[in-house]
Coordinates of C-alpha atoms in Angstrom, one line a residue:
T1 CA 0.0 -0.1 0.0
Y2 CA 1.0 3.6 -0.8
L3 CA 0.8 6.4 1.7
S4 CA -1.5 9.4 1.1
D5 CA 0.1 12.9 0.9
S6 CA -1.3 13.4 4.4
D7 CA 0.3 10.1 5.8
K8 CA 3.5 10.9 4.0
K9 CA 3.7 14.3 5.9
S10 CA 2.7 12.6 9.2
A11 CA 5.6 10.1 8.8
Q12 CA 8.0 13.0 7.8
N13 CA 6.9 14.7 11.1
E14 CA 7.6 11.8 13.1
V15 CA 11.0 11.4 11.7
Q16 CA 11.8 15.0 12.5
F17 CA 10.4 14.5 16.1
L18 CA 12.5 11.3 16.5
K19 CA 15.6 13.3 15.5
V20 CA 15.4 15.5 18.5
L21 CA 14.4 13.1 21.1
R22 CA 17.1 12.3 23.8
G23 CA 17.0 10.7 27.1
P24 CA 18.4 7.6 28.9
T25 CA 15.2 5.7 28.3
I26 CA 14.6 6.7 24.7
V27 CA 15.7 4.4 21.7
K28 CA 18.0 6.4 19.6
F29 CA 17.2 7.4 16.1
W30 CA 20.0 6.8 13.6
E31 CA 18.6 7.6 10.2
S32 CA 15.7 7.6 7.8
F33 CA 15.5 7.1 4.1
V34 CA 12.9 6.4 1.3
H35 CA 13.1 3.4 -0.9
N36 CA 10.5 2.2 -3.4
Q37 CA 8.2 4.8 -2.0
K38 CA 8.4 3.5 1.5
I39 CA 9.7 5.4 4.5
Y40 CA 12.4 3.4 6.5
I41 CA 13.3 4.6 10.1
V42 CA 16.7 3.0 11.5
M43 CA 16.6 3.0 15.3
E44 CA 19.0 1.7 17.9
F45 CA 18.6 -2.0 18.8
A46 CA 16.7 -2.5 21.9
S47 CA 18.3 -5.7 23.4
Q48 CA 15.7 -6.2 25.9
G49 CA 13.0 -6.0 23.4
A50 CA 9.8 -3.9 23.3
L51 CA 8.8 -2.0 26.5
S52 CA 5.4 -3.6 26.2
S53 CA 6.7 -7.0 26.1
Q54 CA 8.9 -6.2 29.3
I55 CA 5.8 -4.9 31.1
S56 CA 3.7 -7.8 30.2
K57 CA 6.4 -10.3 31.5
K58 CA 6.6 -8.2 34.8
V59 CA 2.8 -8.2 35.2
M60 CA 2.4 -12.0 34.3
S61 CA 5.1 -12.9 37.0
G62 CA 3.0 -10.9 39.6
G63 CA 5.5 -8.1 40.0
K64 CA 5.0 -4.3 39.5
Y65 CA 6.6 -2.4 36.8
E66 CA 8.2 0.7 38.2
F67 CA 9.4 3.7 36.1

């Protein structure tokens, strides 16, 4: 599927936002590029997996997830 012009603009805005985010708990943005009319966003590898998965594991084990 191809993105509408509105969706393309939203994706470009997201890329610009990701470029400026910084912090110890934020996955780093490396680069973005367009190939075959698709936007690719390259981010730092999260070795512990997705945050949602980590929270689910903690909840399933009966623990609390503290931020």
